[in-house]
Amino acid sequence: MRFPWKKGAAVLLALILLFSLAACQASGGTAPYSGEKLPVLMYHHVVEDGQECNDMTVTVSRLREDLQWLKDNGYTTILPRELAAGDPLPSKPVLVTFDDGYRSNYDLAFPLFQEFEAKAVISIMVFMQDHGVTSFLSWDMCREMSETGLVEIGSHAYALHNLDDRGGNFTPDGVNGVQRKPEETDEDFKSRVLDDIQKSYDLIEENVGAAPVFFAYPFGLTEPDADGLIRDLFPVTAVTLTGTAELSDGLYGLHRYTVTMDRTLKSILQPPLKAVLKSKIKEFLGR
């Protein structure tokens, strides 16, 4: 007996709707941006032309080229607070993020934001502002940029970016960022990690005049025991997993693309079909 195709299509549609409903219930409700995708770009430090770059730096000319490319290709920069408010997305949105809060974000990047009327969120390691470290943004700089409406100040924690004897460096096979130490008591974890995150939030609100909406996990590493507080404080968070953020999954743990001197925005945002297929196969296989 042949299976009627209309009946089969109806059954398939019912299954899709059922799984979609289950996904929404599991995430606590309908996602605000069902089916929407958002490329998130991650920068750190900007240097003058001619200076040597690593994976954390781009030249000021390269940043100019990136902003020009976004404009020429119809992209519109948005801010985390717009996502948190559920504002409608433009046809080609992009979220530009800067981690750490280097002074170069003010000296070199901010003038370009103004020139291109581009928006960006800068997540600061608040220890630096609290101690007046001159190679990083000051509170005055944060306020000035924030008041233009082009820049949001987000949190990169207070001192959890290994700002101790490790000098901010990642420790392979060690405890990094918000991760919990083995055998660490609840009280010690609260004092070391949770209070640090809360302190960053409070100081940004106090000194910038607006509570931060965005949290960039130090080193892109999450921790289940910290996620509750982070979600209570910050409507939007980001990690460093490569890929386009799927907003149907919510606004937590957004994936980002690391921008480097040897990766053009075209290769990131408009990859060739071969690269797309390869990525999809890896994703399907869980690799």
XYZ file of C-alpha atoms in Angstrom, residues 43-260:
218
model
C 38.398 42.121 18.627
C 40.820 42.981 21.414
C 43.691 45.427 20.912
C 44.228 47.908 18.056
C 47.728 49.064 17.086
C 49.154 51.671 14.742
C 50.003 50.645 11.201
C 53.393 48.975 10.892
C 53.362 47.443 14.352
C 53.617 43.691 14.685
C 50.312 41.909 15.284
C 49.289 38.639 16.898
C 45.917 36.885 17.145
C 44.730 39.491 19.657
C 45.623 42.612 17.640
C 44.658 44.340 14.406
C 46.007 47.543 12.903
C 43.926 50.703 12.785
C 43.876 50.503 8.968
C 42.533 46.961 9.139
C 39.776 48.028 11.529
C 38.887 50.861 9.135
C 38.730 48.346 6.267
C 36.462 46.088 8.337
C 34.017 48.865 9.173
C 34.008 50.000 5.551
C 33.378 46.426 4.374
C 30.444 46.043 6.768
C 28.960 49.312 5.504
C 29.504 48.462 1.827
C 27.909 45.044 2.262
C 24.775 46.276 3.975
C 25.502 45.225 7.568
C 24.102 47.216 10.489
C 25.920 47.184 13.818
C 23.738 46.657 16.901
C 24.259 46.706 20.660
C 23.528 44.115 23.366
C 20.969 46.389 25.008
C 18.952 46.344 21.770
C 18.977 42.549 21.851
C 17.987 42.521 25.517
C 15.078 44.840 24.765
C 13.876 42.563 21.969
C 14.185 45.327 19.371
C 13.552 44.198 15.773
C 16.763 43.280 13.998
C 17.888 44.964 10.786
C 18.090 42.801 7.673
C 21.827 42.159 8.134
C 22.761 42.688 11.794
C 26.239 42.284 13.243
C 27.466 42.636 16.823
C 30.987 44.070 17.164
C 32.694 43.222 20.461
C 36.011 44.223 22.019
C 37.383 42.300 25.004
C 39.663 43.482 27.820
C 39.285 47.269 27.433
C 42.637 48.399 26.075
C 43.212 52.150 25.834
C 43.587 51.668 22.075
C 39.831 51.067 21.972
C 39.463 54.773 22.818
C 42.507 56.230 21.033
C 42.228 54.315 17.751
C 38.910 52.462 17.533
C 36.490 55.028 18.968
C 37.245 57.709 16.314
C 36.420 55.103 13.663
C 33.157 54.205 15.407
C 32.242 57.889 15.217
C 33.308 58.242 11.594
C 31.299 55.213 10.448
C 28.521 55.648 13.030
C 29.252 52.063 14.033
C 28.240 50.542 17.342
C 30.360 48.261 19.539
C 30.411 46.776 23.019
C 33.663 46.907 24.991
C 33.917 44.435 27.869
C 36.356 45.710 30.458
C 38.437 43.986 33.116
C 37.293 46.365 35.830
C 40.428 45.856 37.939
C 42.237 48.024 35.384
C 39.888 51.000 35.771
C 39.758 50.570 39.536
C 43.560 50.819 39.708
C 44.072 53.437 36.992
C 46.226 51.271 34.712
C 47.129 53.711 31.927
C 47.360 51.151 29.119
C 43.661 50.412 29.616
C 40.526 52.528 29.417
C 39.838 54.993 32.207
C 36.394 55.566 33.661
C 36.294 58.960 31.947
C 36.905 57.307 28.586
C 34.225 54.717 29.271
C 31.717 57.431 30.150
C 32.568 59.548 27.120
C 32.141 56.657 24.700
C 28.975 55.424 26.393
C 27.347 58.857 26.232
C 27.581 58.874 22.419
C 25.237 55.897 22.200
C 27.723 54.130 19.932
C 29.526 52.181 22.644
C 28.276 49.978 25.430
C 30.486 49.050 28.337
C 30.200 45.382 29.204
C 31.841 43.281 31.883
C 34.819 40.955 31.495
C 34.721 40.389 35.274
C 36.851 42.275 37.799
C 40.084 40.314 38.214
C 39.036 36.861 37.006
C 41.005 37.146 33.765
C 43.887 35.547 35.697
C 45.001 38.996 36.849
C 47.241 37.600 39.555
C 50.722 36.111 39.350
C 49.709 34.629 35.993
C 49.666 38.106 34.459
C 46.416 37.545 32.618
C 47.721 34.490 30.793
C 45.750 31.319 30.185
C 46.933 28.316 32.232
C 46.690 25.074 30.257
C 45.084 22.296 32.314
C 44.541 24.800 35.131
C 41.651 26.809 36.544
C 40.985 29.852 34.385
C 38.462 32.677 34.505
C 35.227 31.844 36.281
C 36.005 28.125 36.566
C 35.680 26.560 40.000
C 38.747 25.102 41.681
C 38.637 21.417 42.605
C 37.403 20.959 46.168
C 36.670 24.690 46.486
C 34.001 25.353 49.115
C 30.848 27.277 48.272
C 31.992 30.097 50.517
C 35.425 30.314 48.881
C 33.924 30.143 45.389
C 31.503 32.936 46.232
C 34.295 35.089 47.640
C 36.689 34.480 44.726
C 34.340 34.287 41.715
C 30.780 35.418 42.400
C 31.771 38.480 44.419
C 34.272 39.396 41.689
C 31.542 39.326 39.008
C 29.150 41.311 41.197
C 31.881 43.861 41.907
C 32.485 44.381 38.185
C 28.767 44.943 37.629
C 28.412 47.393 40.520
C 31.464 49.465 39.571
C 30.423 49.765 35.924
C 26.952 50.893 36.953
C 28.384 53.372 39.451
C 31.072 54.857 37.192
C 29.465 54.722 33.752
C 25.933 55.542 34.863
C 24.296 52.514 33.289
C 24.171 48.914 34.431
C 26.046 46.592 32.054
C 23.919 44.319 29.879
C 26.708 42.245 28.334
C 29.151 39.772 29.906
C 32.088 38.282 28.007
C 33.349 35.174 29.776
C 37.086 35.430 30.512
C 38.846 33.068 28.091
C 35.390 32.122 26.838
C 35.026 29.534 29.600
C 31.748 29.018 31.423
C 31.090 27.515 34.858
C 27.728 26.035 35.922
C 28.129 27.345 39.466
C 28.593 30.910 38.170
C 25.958 30.850 35.457
C 23.068 31.565 37.823
C 24.478 34.904 38.988
C 25.695 35.845 35.520
C 22.249 35.241 34.027
C 20.635 37.228 36.831
C 22.900 40.209 36.125
C 23.493 40.127 32.369
C 20.778 39.540 29.746
C 23.384 38.872 27.038
C 26.602 36.825 27.342
C 29.249 35.609 24.920
C 31.882 32.909 24.690
C 34.612 32.366 22.083
C 33.235 29.345 20.254
C 33.520 29.989 16.528
C 30.325 30.285 14.539
C 27.284 32.434 13.945
C 25.113 32.938 17.019
C 21.731 31.220 16.790
C 19.373 33.616 18.544
C 16.636 30.974 18.658
C 18.751 29.410 21.417
C 18.553 32.607 23.468
C 21.002 35.398 24.250
C 23.368 33.464 26.522
C 26.674 32.025 25.372
C 26.643 33.700 21.968
C 29.281 32.276 19.627
C 31.803 34.717 18.194
C 34.322 34.975 15.362
C 37.830 36.044 16.369
C 39.029 38.695 13.915
C 42.738 38.537 13.069
